Every structure is written in C-alpha cells, then in structure tokens.
Amino acid sequence: MSVKRALTLIFSGIFAILVIVAALTSWYMVDESEQAVVITFGHADDTVSEPGLHFKMPWPIQQVELLSRETFSLTFGYKQDANGEIISNESETKMITGDENIVLTDLVVQWKIADPEKYLFNSDDPKSILHNATSAAIRSVIGSSTIDEALTDGKAQIEIDTRELLTTLVNNYDIGVNILAVQLQDVEVPNAEVRQAFTAVTDARETQNTKENQAEKYKNEKESEAKGTVAAIKSKAEGDKIARIQQAEGDVAVFNSLYEQYVQNKEITRSRLILETLEQVLPNAKLYIMNDDGETLKYLPLVPNSATNPPVTEGSNN
C-alpha cells in the first residue's frame, strides 16, 4: 500500500468521524420541565423553553446547557442526609434579636431560575450566593425584632420582611433567580425552660384568639337573629298597613257606591239599608213580649233553633 493511499484512508476515517460527531451533537432534547441555553464559542446565544427536539451547530461550535424550570428549595440552618434524617447546623441558626436574646432560627427559601443566561454567566456559584444572601437577610430581620415577636405572633411579618430583603439582595447580585417564598421552620431559644415559658405564652395567645373568634361568631349570630326579627316585624307591619289601607279603600268604594244609589233613589236605598242592618242584627237578638204587669208572655225566636234557643213558656221569669 502506497503512502498516498494510506493518507487518503486516514483522512477519510477522520472525516467520517467528524461527520458522525457533527450528526450526534447537532440535536438536543428539551423536556417540559427544562429550559436550554445555547452557547456559541462560550457566549450565550439563545434561551429555549419550548419542549421537544431542537437543532444546533455541532460541537465544538455550539453546546447546550439544560436548566430546570421547577421550583428549588434552599434549606437554611439544617439539611437532610441520605437517610432523610435532619442535621441541624447551630452555627447558622444561632442569631441575636433586637433586644439581645439568642434564638435558633431555620427556614426554607423557595426559588426559581428566572434568567438562565445570568444564572450561568454572572456568577461562578449562584447557589452559594443565594445561601449567603439568605443568611444576611434573616439575621438582619431577626436583629430588628424582639424575642417575643420572633417566638410568638411576629413570625408572619418576619417571613415577609425576610423575603423582601432577600429579593432586594438577589436583584442587586443579578444572578438570574427569583425568590418565591420564605418559610420559617423553627424559631426557638436554646434554654429549655425559657422555651417552655414562651410555648405557654403562645398557647395562651392561641386560646385568646380562639375565644375572641367564638365571641365574634356569637355576636354575629345574635345580630343576624335580631336583624331577622326586626325584618319580620317590619314586614308584618307593612302587611297590616297595606291590608288596612286596602280595607279602607274598599269601604270607601262601597260607601261611594251606596251614596250614588241613595242620591238616585233615597227612599228605596234607605229601606234596603235598614233591612240589611236588621238582617245582620236580629238573628242574634232575643225578643220578649211583655204584658202590662211586666210578666213574660211569649219568647219569639226569629231564627228557629230548638237546640240552642228553647221556647220560654208563659209565666217564665227569664
């Protein structure tokens, strides 16, 4: 085999290898939970967030860094080992409050990668920077709080203040992350006796809040019942008012009708009214015929009813 033929085979093999490498490194896959940064000769070119198969220039011209789009959790003051056991780091958790008391504080920070390019190129170790910023933020907030606030009802405000301060620090560092939430896990004092006393204070305040809520609920129930009673009385009064007005209007209409008939036929109308009045009055009346001596002669029921009105015979004293 000649030297020329050997060189041809070598160059052909190298070219085939380059073609294979180019074919294998020109495609990359982005999962739904990932985002990719395309890097061209060490410079970030583009950020890809759409899942699927994508094309790029072959290595070493372009390469891809895949980053998660999910939420990360940073634990401060403790960590979990491979067996899931929690290991506390007292050097991190020990802090001094504004009234010069020592408390042990640990927390969890929820964060996401907001700008992949800044996350990759603006710092060598963004997670370490985030951890240090968290330490600075929580120590600053605890140092401005009293021990009573840190151990009892001031925890929610401490979380809010820590998140705001940590967000400001991270934005200043410009490492491409967003702070989603800060959650205090445990805030306690090293001394067991003092810790028990503050626990009792916390329980008492919770009991107070429970009693206040129950009293407010009872107050609202009674107010609702009273308002319902008032509404029912007003509704009944309004109904009685409308009924009486309608009755009065009806009586006026009847009177006006009778008056028109009276004007047209006075004698007939007068007689009819007298007869109608007698029909209403006499059925319940008892008539007695008396002689000159004042003795009863005969009882005349106008509506015969032997069961309810038996006849009185002559000589009765009734």
PDB file of C-alpha atoms in Angstrom:
ATOM      1  CA  MET A   1       0.000   0.000   0.000  1.00  0.00           C
ATOM      2  CA  SER A   2       1.416   3.353  -1.005  1.00  0.00           C
ATOM      3  CA  VAL A   3       1.806   6.274   1.377  1.00  0.00           C
ATOM      4  CA  LYS A   4      -0.682   8.325  -0.625  1.00  0.00           C
ATOM      5  CA  ARG A   5      -3.363   5.663  -0.308  1.00  0.00           C
ATOM      6  CA  ALA A   6      -2.698   5.326   3.419  1.00  0.00           C
ATOM      7  CA  LEU A   7      -3.064   9.089   3.930  1.00  0.00           C
ATOM      8  CA  THR A   8      -6.303   9.031   1.950  1.00  0.00           C
ATOM      9  CA  LEU A   9      -7.718   6.317   4.178  1.00  0.00           C
ATOM     10  CA  ILE A  10      -6.647   8.184   7.317  1.00  0.00           C
ATOM     11  CA  PHE A  11      -8.235  11.453   6.158  1.00  0.00           C
ATOM     12  CA  SER A  12     -11.375   9.603   5.088  1.00  0.00           C
ATOM     13  CA  GLY A  13     -11.623   7.989   8.530  1.00  0.00           C
ATOM     14  CA  ILE A  14     -11.132  11.341  10.278  1.00  0.00           C
ATOM     15  CA  PHE A  15     -13.742  12.954   8.052  1.00  0.00           C
ATOM     16  CA  ALA A  16     -16.190  10.128   8.748  1.00  0.00           C
ATOM     17  CA  ILE A  17     -15.614  10.529  12.479  1.00  0.00           C
ATOM     18  CA  LEU A  18     -16.200  14.284  12.231  1.00  0.00           C
ATOM     19  CA  VAL A  19     -19.396  13.699  10.280  1.00  0.00           C
ATOM     20  CA  ILE A  20     -20.642  11.253  12.922  1.00  0.00           C
ATOM     21  CA  VAL A  21     -19.732  13.641  15.769  1.00  0.00           C
ATOM     22  CA  ALA A  22     -21.460  16.507  13.958  1.00  0.00           C
ATOM     23  CA  ALA A  23     -24.578  14.423  13.390  1.00  0.00           C
ATOM     24  CA  LEU A  24     -24.686  13.272  17.015  1.00  0.00           C
ATOM     25  CA  THR A  25     -24.062  16.723  18.507  1.00  0.00           C
ATOM     26  CA  SER A  26     -26.356  18.767  16.253  1.00  0.00           C
ATOM     27  CA  TRP A  27     -29.572  17.801  18.023  1.00  0.00           C
ATOM     28  CA  TYR A  28     -30.682  18.187  21.602  1.00  0.00           C
ATOM     29  CA  MET A  29     -33.873  17.444  23.537  1.00  0.00           C
ATOM     30  CA  VAL A  30     -35.624  19.850  25.908  1.00  0.00           C
ATOM     31  CA  ASP A  31     -38.033  18.344  28.440  1.00  0.00           C
ATOM     32  CA  GLU A  32     -41.201  20.097  29.616  1.00  0.00           C
ATOM     33  CA  SER A  33     -39.597  20.835  32.971  1.00  0.00           C
ATOM     34  CA  GLU A  34     -36.382  22.204  31.434  1.00  0.00           C
ATOM     35  CA  GLN A  35     -35.021  25.240  29.638  1.00  0.00           C
ATOM     36  CA  ALA A  36     -31.907  25.316  27.488  1.00  0.00           C
ATOM     37  CA  VAL A  37     -29.192  27.885  26.859  1.00  0.00           C
ATOM     38  CA  VAL A  38     -27.384  27.600  23.509  1.00  0.00           C
ATOM     39  CA  ILE A  39     -23.736  28.623  23.886  1.00  0.00           C
ATOM     40  CA  THR A  40     -21.672  29.564  20.827  1.00  0.00           C
ATOM     41  CA  PHE A  41     -17.909  29.605  21.446  1.00  0.00           C
ATOM     42  CA  GLY A  42     -18.513  30.332  25.143  1.00  0.00           C
ATOM     43  CA  HIS A  43     -21.095  33.072  24.584  1.00  0.00           C
ATOM     44  CA  ALA A  44     -24.789  32.609  25.416  1.00  0.00           C
ATOM     45  CA  ASP A  45     -26.733  32.947  22.193  1.00  0.00           C
ATOM     46  CA  ASP A  46     -30.299  31.940  22.873  1.00  0.00           C
ATOM     47  CA  THR A  47     -32.633  30.556  25.544  1.00  0.00           C
ATOM     48  CA  VAL A  48     -35.007  27.769  24.500  1.00  0.00           C
ATOM     49  CA  SER A  49     -38.010  26.956  26.674  1.00  0.00           C
ATOM     50  CA  GLU A  50     -40.195  25.067  24.183  1.00  0.00           C
ATOM     51  CA  PRO A  51     -40.048  21.303  24.809  1.00  0.00           C
ATOM     52  CA  GLY A  52     -39.058  18.947  22.016  1.00  0.00           C
ATOM     53  CA  LEU A  53     -36.163  18.179  19.662  1.00  0.00           C
ATOM     54  CA  HIS A  54     -34.059  21.182  18.565  1.00  0.00           C
ATOM     55  CA  PHE A  55     -31.177  21.722  16.130  1.00  0.00           C
ATOM     56  CA  LYS A  56     -27.885  23.495  16.825  1.00  0.00           C
ATOM     57  CA  MET A  57     -24.467  23.789  15.283  1.00  0.00           C
ATOM     58  CA  PRO A  58     -22.264  20.741  16.019  1.00  0.00           C
ATOM     59  CA  TRP A  59     -19.731  20.644  18.809  1.00  0.00           C
ATOM     60  CA  PRO A  60     -17.391  22.441  19.409  1.00  0.00           C
ATOM     61  CA  ILE A  61     -19.111  25.368  17.697  1.00  0.00           C
ATOM     62  CA  GLN A  62     -22.203  25.249  19.890  1.00  0.00           C
ATOM     63  CA  GLN A  63     -23.121  23.440  23.074  1.00  0.00           C
ATOM     64  CA  VAL A  64     -26.240  23.383  25.246  1.00  0.00           C
ATOM     65  CA  GLU A  65     -26.745  23.820  28.982  1.00  0.00           C
ATOM     66  CA  LEU A  66     -30.021  22.379  30.296  1.00  0.00           C
ATOM     67  CA  LEU A  67     -31.526  24.013  33.396  1.00  0.00           C
ATOM     68  CA  SER A  68     -34.631  23.078  35.344  1.00  0.00           C
ATOM     69  CA  ARG A  69     -37.720  25.315  35.301  1.00  0.00           C
ATOM     70  CA  GLU A  70     -39.072  23.778  38.502  1.00  0.00           C
ATOM     71  CA  THR A  71     -39.055  25.358  41.961  1.00  0.00           C
ATOM     72  CA  PHE A  72     -35.971  24.768  44.102  1.00  0.00           C
ATOM     73  CA  SER A  73     -35.831  24.685  47.901  1.00  0.00           C
ATOM     74  CA  LEU A  74     -32.905  26.093  49.841  1.00  0.00           C
ATOM     75  CA  THR A  75     -32.765  24.935  53.466  1.00  0.00           C
ATOM     76  CA  PHE A  76     -31.026  27.282  55.858  1.00  0.00           C
ATOM     77  CA  GLY A  77     -29.933  26.074  59.283  1.00  0.00           C
ATOM     78  CA  TYR A  78     -30.349  22.365  58.598  1.00  0.00           C
ATOM     79  CA  LYS A  79     -30.022  19.711  55.906  1.00  0.00           C
ATOM     80  CA  GLN A  80     -31.131  16.161  55.275  1.00  0.00           C
ATOM     81  CA  ASP A  81     -28.696  13.299  54.893  1.00  0.00           C
ATOM     82  CA  ALA A  82     -29.057  10.346  52.532  1.00  0.00           C
ATOM     83  CA  ASN A  83     -31.307   8.553  55.033  1.00  0.00           C
ATOM     84  CA  GLY A  84     -33.681  11.513  55.329  1.00  0.00           C
ATOM     85  CA  GLU A  85     -32.539  12.453  58.831  1.00  0.00           C
ATOM     86  CA  ILE A  86     -32.374  16.178  59.620  1.00  0.00           C
ATOM     87  CA  ILE A  87     -28.967  17.510  60.660  1.00  0.00           C
ATOM     88  CA  SER A  88     -29.053  20.906  62.341  1.00  0.00           C
ATOM     89  CA  ASN A  89     -26.303  23.462  61.810  1.00  0.00           C
ATOM     90  CA  GLU A  90     -26.290  25.510  65.035  1.00  0.00           C
ATOM     91  CA  SER A  91     -23.677  27.933  63.731  1.00  0.00           C
ATOM     92  CA  GLU A  92     -26.163  29.048  61.093  1.00  0.00           C
ATOM     93  CA  THR A  93     -29.298  29.010  63.217  1.00  0.00           C
ATOM     94  CA  LYS A  94     -27.942  30.930  66.248  1.00  0.00           C
ATOM     95  CA  MET A  95     -28.910  34.611  65.977  1.00  0.00           C
ATOM     96  CA  ILE A  96     -29.301  37.654  68.255  1.00  0.00           C
ATOM     97  CA  THR A  97     -32.602  39.525  68.429  1.00  0.00           C
ATOM     98  CA  GLY A  98     -33.010  43.283  68.713  1.00  0.00           C
ATOM     99  CA  ASP A  99     -33.449  43.012  72.498  1.00  0.00           C
ATOM    100  CA  GLU A 100     -30.195  40.996  72.789  1.00  0.00           C
ATOM    101  CA  ASN A 101     -31.581  37.498  73.201  1.00  0.00           C
ATOM    102  CA  ILE A 102     -30.330  34.402  71.407  1.00  0.00           C
ATOM    103  CA  VAL A 103     -32.707  32.424  69.200  1.00  0.00           C
ATOM    104  CA  LEU A 104     -32.250  29.430  66.925  1.00  0.00           C
ATOM    105  CA  THR A 105     -33.834  30.060  63.525  1.00  0.00           C
ATOM    106  CA  ASP A 106     -34.027  27.871  60.426  1.00  0.00           C
ATOM    107  CA  LEU A 107     -36.048  28.387  57.282  1.00  0.00           C
ATOM    108  CA  VAL A 108     -36.741  27.278  53.711  1.00  0.00           C
ATOM    109  CA  VAL A 109     -36.445  29.521  50.643  1.00  0.00           C
ATOM    110  CA  GLN A 110     -38.423  28.656  47.506  1.00  0.00           C
ATOM    111  CA  TRP A 111     -36.748  29.993  44.343  1.00  0.00           C
ATOM    112  CA  LYS A 112     -36.630  29.549  40.557  1.00  0.00           C
ATOM    113  CA  ILE A 113     -34.201  30.280  37.744  1.00  0.00           C
ATOM    114  CA  ALA A 114     -35.652  33.397  36.082  1.00  0.00           C
ATOM    115  CA  ASP A 115     -32.808  34.269  33.676  1.00  0.00           C
ATOM    116  CA  PRO A 116     -30.745  31.225  32.581  1.00  0.00           C
ATOM    117  CA  GLU A 117     -28.003  33.329  30.945  1.00  0.00           C
ATOM    118  CA  LYS A 118     -27.375  35.374  34.101  1.00  0.00           C
ATOM    119  CA  TYR A 119     -27.594  32.243  36.222  1.00  0.00           C
ATOM    120  CA  LEU A 120     -24.839  30.582  34.143  1.00  0.00           C
ATOM    121  CA  PHE A 121     -22.504  33.512  33.458  1.00  0.00           C
ATOM    122  CA  ASN A 122     -22.954  36.232  36.107  1.00  0.00           C
ATOM    123  CA  SER A 123     -21.544  34.127  38.940  1.00  0.00           C
ATOM    124  CA  ASP A 124     -19.466  31.027  39.479  1.00  0.00           C
ATOM    125  CA  ASP A 125     -21.756  29.635  42.188  1.00  0.00           C
ATOM    126  CA  PRO A 126     -25.219  31.259  42.304  1.00  0.00           C
ATOM    127  CA  LYS A 127     -26.480  28.778  44.905  1.00  0.00           C
ATOM    128  CA  SER A 128     -23.712  29.792  47.314  1.00  0.00           C
ATOM    129  CA  ILE A 129     -24.500  33.463  46.744  1.00  0.00           C
ATOM    130  CA  LEU A 130     -28.183  32.779  47.398  1.00  0.00           C
ATOM    131  CA  HIS A 131     -27.316  30.937  50.622  1.00  0.00           C
ATOM    132  CA  ASN A 132     -25.167  33.822  51.856  1.00  0.00           C
ATOM    133  CA  ALA A 133     -27.852  36.353  50.914  1.00  0.00           C
ATOM    134  CA  THR A 134     -30.401  34.309  52.866  1.00  0.00           C
ATOM    135  CA  SER A 135     -28.153  34.345  55.918  1.00  0.00           C
ATOM    136  CA  ALA A 136     -27.708  38.106  55.680  1.00  0.00           C
ATOM    137  CA  ALA A 137     -31.443  38.732  55.228  1.00  0.00           C
ATOM    138  CA  ILE A 138     -32.724  36.572  58.096  1.00  0.00           C
ATOM    139  CA  ARG A 139     -30.040  37.815  60.505  1.00  0.00           C
ATOM    140  CA  SER A 140     -30.875  41.420  59.663  1.00  0.00           C
ATOM    141  CA  VAL A 141     -34.608  40.895  60.205  1.00  0.00           C
ATOM    142  CA  ILE A 142     -34.157  38.892  63.430  1.00  0.00           C
ATOM    143  CA  GLY A 143     -31.748  41.568  64.656  1.00  0.00           C
ATOM    144  CA  SER A 144     -34.519  44.143  64.213  1.00  0.00           C
ATOM    145  CA  SER A 145     -37.155  42.048  66.002  1.00  0.00           C
ATOM    146  CA  THR A 146     -37.787  41.338  69.664  1.00  0.00           C
ATOM    147  CA  ILE A 147     -37.616  37.831  71.062  1.00  0.00           C
ATOM    148  CA  ASP A 148     -41.352  37.946  71.750  1.00  0.00           C
ATOM    149  CA  GLU A 149     -42.074  38.721  68.083  1.00  0.00           C
ATOM    150  CA  ALA A 150     -39.704  36.001  66.889  1.00  0.00           C
ATOM    151  CA  LEU A 151     -41.240  33.319  69.094  1.00  0.00           C
ATOM    152  CA  THR A 152     -44.948  34.213  69.030  1.00  0.00           C
ATOM    153  CA  ASP A 153     -47.138  36.273  66.739  1.00  0.00           C
ATOM    154  CA  GLY A 154     -44.449  38.104  64.776  1.00  0.00           C
ATOM    155  CA  LYS A 155     -43.330  35.157  62.640  1.00  0.00           C
ATOM    156  CA  ALA A 156     -45.514  36.031  59.672  1.00  0.00           C
ATOM    157  CA  GLN A 157     -44.088  39.551  59.498  1.00  0.00           C
ATOM    158  CA  ILE A 158     -40.547  38.184  59.833  1.00  0.00           C
ATOM    159  CA  GLU A 159     -41.176  35.933  56.828  1.00  0.00           C
ATOM    160  CA  ILE A 160     -42.483  38.881  54.782  1.00  0.00           C
ATOM    161  CA  ASP A 161     -39.586  41.169  55.731  1.00  0.00           C
ATOM    162  CA  THR A 162     -37.017  38.433  55.054  1.00  0.00           C
ATOM    163  CA  ARG A 163     -38.466  37.715  51.619  1.00  0.00           C
ATOM    164  CA  GLU A 164     -38.454  41.406  50.681  1.00  0.00           C
ATOM    165  CA  LEU A 165     -34.878  41.933  51.853  1.00  0.00           C
ATOM    166  CA  LEU A 166     -33.652  38.717  50.213  1.00  0.00           C
ATOM    167  CA  THR A 167     -35.325  39.697  46.937  1.00  0.00           C
ATOM    168  CA  THR A 168     -33.551  43.067  47.039  1.00  0.00           C
ATOM    169  CA  LEU A 169     -30.168  41.425  47.666  1.00  0.00           C
ATOM    170  CA  VAL A 170     -30.619  38.852  44.908  1.00  0.00           C
ATOM    171  CA  ASN A 171     -31.647  41.548  42.438  1.00  0.00           C
ATOM    172  CA  ASN A 172     -28.552  43.540  43.339  1.00  0.00           C
ATOM    173  CA  TYR A 173     -26.334  40.488  42.818  1.00  0.00           C
ATOM    174  CA  ASP A 174     -28.083  39.918  39.445  1.00  0.00           C
ATOM    175  CA  ILE A 175     -27.679  36.137  39.457  1.00  0.00           C
ATOM    176  CA  GLY A 176     -30.867  35.393  37.497  1.00  0.00           C
ATOM    177  CA  VAL A 177     -33.073  33.892  40.223  1.00  0.00           C
ATOM    178  CA  ASN A 178     -36.486  34.828  41.632  1.00  0.00           C
ATOM    179  CA  ILE A 179     -37.459  34.398  45.289  1.00  0.00           C
ATOM    180  CA  LEU A 180     -40.928  32.855  45.551  1.00  0.00           C
ATOM    181  CA  ALA A 181     -41.401  32.353  49.289  1.00  0.00           C
ATOM    182  CA  VAL A 182     -39.651  32.306  52.651  1.00  0.00           C
ATOM    183  CA  GLN A 183     -40.995  29.937  55.308  1.00  0.00           C
ATOM    184  CA  LEU A 184     -39.746  29.828  58.876  1.00  0.00           C
ATOM    185  CA  GLN A 185     -39.468  26.258  60.136  1.00  0.00           C
ATOM    186  CA  ASP A 186     -38.453  26.612  63.785  1.00  0.00           C
ATOM    187  CA  VAL A 187     -37.693  29.633  65.947  1.00  0.00           C
ATOM    188  CA  GLU A 188     -36.755  28.727  69.492  1.00  0.00           C
ATOM    189  CA  VAL A 189     -34.422  29.631  72.322  1.00  0.00           C
ATOM    190  CA  PRO A 190     -31.522  27.395  73.393  1.00  0.00           C
ATOM    191  CA  ASN A 191     -32.685  27.214  77.028  1.00  0.00           C
ATOM    192  CA  ALA A 192     -35.406  24.576  77.542  1.00  0.00           C
ATOM    193  CA  GLU A 193     -37.026  26.399  80.498  1.00  0.00           C
ATOM    194  CA  VAL A 194     -37.301  29.664  78.587  1.00  0.00           C
ATOM    195  CA  ARG A 195     -38.560  27.774  75.548  1.00  0.00           C
ATOM    196  CA  GLN A 196     -41.305  26.186  77.675  1.00  0.00           C
ATOM    197  CA  ALA A 197     -42.344  29.602  79.007  1.00  0.00           C
ATOM    198  CA  PHE A 198     -42.659  31.060  75.526  1.00  0.00           C
ATOM    199  CA  THR A 199     -44.584  27.985  74.424  1.00  0.00           C
ATOM    200  CA  ALA A 200     -47.050  28.646  77.227  1.00  0.00           C
ATOM    201  CA  VAL A 201     -47.370  32.264  76.086  1.00  0.00           C
ATOM    202  CA  THR A 202     -48.023  31.106  72.533  1.00  0.00           C
ATOM    203  CA  ASP A 203     -50.678  28.640  73.709  1.00  0.00           C
ATOM    204  CA  ALA A 204     -52.355  31.348  75.800  1.00  0.00           C
ATOM    205  CA  ARG A 205     -52.484  33.699  72.833  1.00  0.00           C
ATOM    206  CA  GLU A 206     -53.924  30.993  70.640  1.00  0.00           C
ATOM    207  CA  THR A 207     -56.584  30.331  73.282  1.00  0.00           C
ATOM    208  CA  GLN A 208     -57.309  34.050  73.440  1.00  0.00           C
ATOM    209  CA  ASN A 209     -57.693  34.217  69.665  1.00  0.00           C
ATOM    210  CA  THR A 210     -59.999  31.189  69.759  1.00  0.00           C
ATOM    211  CA  LYS A 211     -62.189  32.771  72.445  1.00  0.00           C
ATOM    212  CA  GLU A 212     -62.296  36.069  70.579  1.00  0.00           C
ATOM    213  CA  ASN A 213     -63.311  34.286  67.391  1.00  0.00           C
ATOM    214  CA  GLN A 214     -66.031  32.387  69.249  1.00  0.00           C
ATOM    215  CA  ALA A 215     -67.309  35.620  70.818  1.00  0.00           C
ATOM    216  CA  GLU A 216     -67.319  37.336  67.437  1.00  0.00           C
ATOM    217  CA  LYS A 217     -69.212  34.395  65.950  1.00  0.00           C
ATOM    218  CA  TYR A 218     -71.797  34.521  68.784  1.00  0.00           C
ATOM    219  CA  LYS A 219     -72.144  38.281  68.314  1.00  0.00           C
ATOM    220  CA  ASN A 220     -72.698  37.886  64.569  1.00  0.00           C
ATOM    221  CA  GLU A 221     -75.285  35.144  65.149  1.00  0.00           C
ATOM    222  CA  LYS A 222     -77.237  37.293  67.628  1.00  0.00           C
ATOM    223  CA  GLU A 223     -77.033  40.307  65.346  1.00  0.00           C
ATOM    224  CA  SER A 224     -78.322  38.203  62.469  1.00  0.00           C
ATOM    225  CA  GLU A 225     -81.192  36.889  64.615  1.00  0.00           C
ATOM    226  CA  ALA A 226     -82.067  40.424  65.773  1.00  0.00           C
ATOM    227  CA  LYS A 227     -81.973  41.737  62.223  1.00  0.00           C
ATOM    228  CA  GLY A 228     -84.200  38.853  61.135  1.00  0.00           C
ATOM    229  CA  THR A 229     -86.702  39.621  63.913  1.00  0.00           C
ATOM    230  CA  VAL A 230     -86.720  43.313  63.021  1.00  0.00           C
ATOM    231  CA  ALA A 231     -87.216  42.469  59.356  1.00  0.00           C
ATOM    232  CA  ALA A 232     -90.122  40.114  60.241  1.00  0.00           C
ATOM    233  CA  ILE A 233     -91.806  42.777  62.427  1.00  0.00           C
ATOM    234  CA  LYS A 234     -91.391  45.409  59.739  1.00  0.00           C
ATOM    235  CA  SER A 235     -92.727  43.010  57.110  1.00  0.00           C
ATOM    236  CA  LYS A 236     -95.788  42.181  59.255  1.00  0.00           C
ATOM    237  CA  ALA A 237     -96.408  45.843  59.997  1.00  0.00           C
ATOM    238  CA  GLU A 238     -96.125  46.675  56.315  1.00  0.00           C
ATOM    239  CA  GLY A 239     -98.573  43.875  55.515  1.00  0.00           C
ATOM    240  CA  ASP A 240    -101.036  45.124  58.145  1.00  0.00           C
ATOM    241  CA  LYS A 241    -100.673  48.645  56.812  1.00  0.00           C
ATOM    242  CA  ILE A 242    -101.398  47.548  53.243  1.00  0.00           C
ATOM    243  CA  ALA A 243    -104.345  45.396  54.396  1.00  0.00           C
ATOM    244  CA  ARG A 244    -105.910  48.257  56.353  1.00  0.00           C
ATOM    245  CA  ILE A 245    -105.394  50.694  53.513  1.00  0.00           C
ATOM    246  CA  GLN A 246    -106.989  48.258  51.087  1.00  0.00           C
ATOM    247  CA  GLN A 247    -109.857  47.630  53.508  1.00  0.00           C
ATOM    248  CA  ALA A 248    -110.398  51.357  53.959  1.00  0.00           C
ATOM    249  CA  GLU A 249    -110.281  51.903  50.222  1.00  0.00           C
ATOM    250  CA  GLY A 250    -112.822  49.088  49.791  1.00  0.00           C
ATOM    251  CA  ASP A 251    -115.105  50.592  52.457  1.00  0.00           C
ATOM    252  CA  VAL A 252    -114.847  53.976  50.767  1.00  0.00           C
ATOM    253  CA  ALA A 253    -115.705  52.418  47.414  1.00  0.00           C
ATOM    254  CA  VAL A 254    -118.745  50.642  48.936  1.00  0.00           C
ATOM    255  CA  PHE A 255    -119.863  53.847  50.649  1.00  0.00           C
ATOM    256  CA  ASN A 256    -119.461  55.842  47.433  1.00  0.00           C
ATOM    257  CA  SER A 257    -121.493  53.234  45.550  1.00  0.00           C
ATOM    258  CA  LEU A 258    -124.250  53.332  48.180  1.00  0.00           C
ATOM    259  CA  TYR A 259    -124.221  57.086  48.169  1.00  0.00           C
ATOM    260  CA  GLU A 260    -124.694  57.166  44.386  1.00  0.00           C
ATOM    261  CA  GLN A 261    -127.665  54.786  44.767  1.00  0.00           C
ATOM    262  CA  TYR A 262    -129.017  56.871  47.650  1.00  0.00           C
ATOM    263  CA  VAL A 263    -128.880  60.048  45.578  1.00  0.00           C
ATOM    264  CA  GLN A 264    -130.811  58.367  42.778  1.00  0.00           C
ATOM    265  CA  ASN A 265    -133.396  56.524  44.973  1.00  0.00           C
ATOM    266  CA  LYS A 266    -133.338  57.822  48.516  1.00  0.00           C
ATOM    267  CA  GLU A 267    -136.375  56.003  49.920  1.00  0.00           C
ATOM    268  CA  ILE A 268    -135.574  52.652  48.335  1.00  0.00           C
ATOM    269  CA  THR A 269    -131.935  52.809  49.370  1.00  0.00           C
ATOM    270  CA  ARG A 270    -132.845  53.845  52.942  1.00  0.00           C
ATOM    271  CA  SER A 271    -135.261  50.956  53.272  1.00  0.00           C
ATOM    272  CA  ARG A 272    -132.769  48.478  51.833  1.00  0.00           C
ATOM    273  CA  LEU A 273    -130.065  49.637  54.260  1.00  0.00           C
ATOM    274  CA  ILE A 274    -132.456  49.281  57.182  1.00  0.00           C
ATOM    275  CA  LEU A 275    -133.425  45.778  56.112  1.00  0.00           C
ATOM    276  CA  GLU A 276    -129.791  44.734  55.587  1.00  0.00           C
ATOM    277  CA  THR A 277    -128.895  46.104  59.029  1.00  0.00           C
ATOM    278  CA  LEU A 278    -131.754  44.222  60.627  1.00  0.00           C
ATOM    279  CA  GLU A 279    -130.676  41.023  58.869  1.00  0.00           C
ATOM    280  CA  GLN A 280    -127.278  41.384  60.474  1.00  0.00           C
ATOM    281  CA  VAL A 281    -128.515  42.332  63.952  1.00  0.00           C
ATOM    282  CA  LEU A 282    -131.750  40.444  64.547  1.00  0.00           C
ATOM    283  CA  PRO A 283    -130.540  36.827  64.042  1.00  0.00           C
ATOM    284  CA  ASN A 284    -128.664  37.099  67.336  1.00  0.00           C
ATOM    285  CA  ALA A 285    -131.398  39.066  69.148  1.00  0.00           C
ATOM    286  CA  LYS A 286    -133.943  37.700  71.649  1.00  0.00           C
ATOM    287  CA  LEU A 287    -137.429  39.263  71.652  1.00  0.00           C
ATOM    288  CA  TYR A 288    -139.756  39.182  74.632  1.00  0.00           C
ATOM    289  CA  ILE A 289    -143.456  40.133  74.646  1.00  0.00           C
ATOM    290  CA  MET A 290    -144.412  41.677  77.956  1.00  0.00           C
ATOM    291  CA  ASN A 291    -147.867  42.348  79.389  1.00  0.00           C
ATOM    292  CA  ASP A 292    -148.795  45.403  81.365  1.00  0.00           C
ATOM    293  CA  ASP A 293    -147.795  43.709  84.613  1.00  0.00           C
ATOM    294  CA  GLY A 294    -144.235  43.112  83.425  1.00  0.00           C
ATOM    295  CA  GLU A 295    -144.583  39.361  83.069  1.00  0.00           C
ATOM    296  CA  THR A 296    -143.225  37.477  80.096  1.00  0.00           C
ATOM    297  CA  LEU A 297    -145.895  36.131  77.833  1.00  0.00           C
ATOM    298  CA  LYS A 298    -144.047  34.576  74.880  1.00  0.00           C
ATOM    299  CA  TYR A 299    -140.467  34.218  73.612  1.00  0.00           C
ATOM    300  CA  LEU A 300    -140.306  34.518  69.863  1.00  0.00           C
ATOM    301  CA  PRO A 301    -137.007  33.328  68.299  1.00  0.00           C
ATOM    302  CA  LEU A 302    -136.564  34.900  64.906  1.00  0.00           C
ATOM    303  CA  VAL A 303    -134.322  32.034  63.799  1.00  0.00           C
ATOM    304  CA  PRO A 304    -135.872  28.762  64.987  1.00  0.00           C
ATOM    305  CA  ASN A 305    -133.356  26.529  66.719  1.00  0.00           C
ATOM    306  CA  SER A 306    -134.794  24.253  69.343  1.00  0.00           C
ATOM    307  CA  ALA A 307    -131.364  23.082  70.468  1.00  0.00           C
ATOM    308  CA  THR A 308    -129.906  26.485  71.229  1.00  0.00           C
ATOM    309  CA  ASN A 309    -132.984  28.621  71.902  1.00  0.00           C
ATOM    310  CA  PRO A 310    -135.791  26.607  73.556  1.00  0.00           C
ATOM    311  CA  PRO A 311    -139.119  28.440  73.739  1.00  0.00           C
ATOM    312  CA  VAL A 312    -139.989  30.106  77.009  1.00  0.00           C
ATOM    313  CA  THR A 313    -143.497  29.412  78.114  1.00  0.00           C
ATOM    314  CA  GLU A 314    -145.809  31.858  79.683  1.00  0.00           C
ATOM    315  CA  GLY A 315    -145.062  32.633  83.259  1.00  0.00           C
ATOM    316  CA  SER A 316    -141.265  32.165  82.910  1.00  0.00           C
ATOM    317  CA  ASN A 317    -139.107  34.570  84.875  1.00  0.00           C
ATOM    318  CA  ASN A 318    -136.278  34.587  82.285  1.00  0.00           C
TER     319      ASN A 318
END
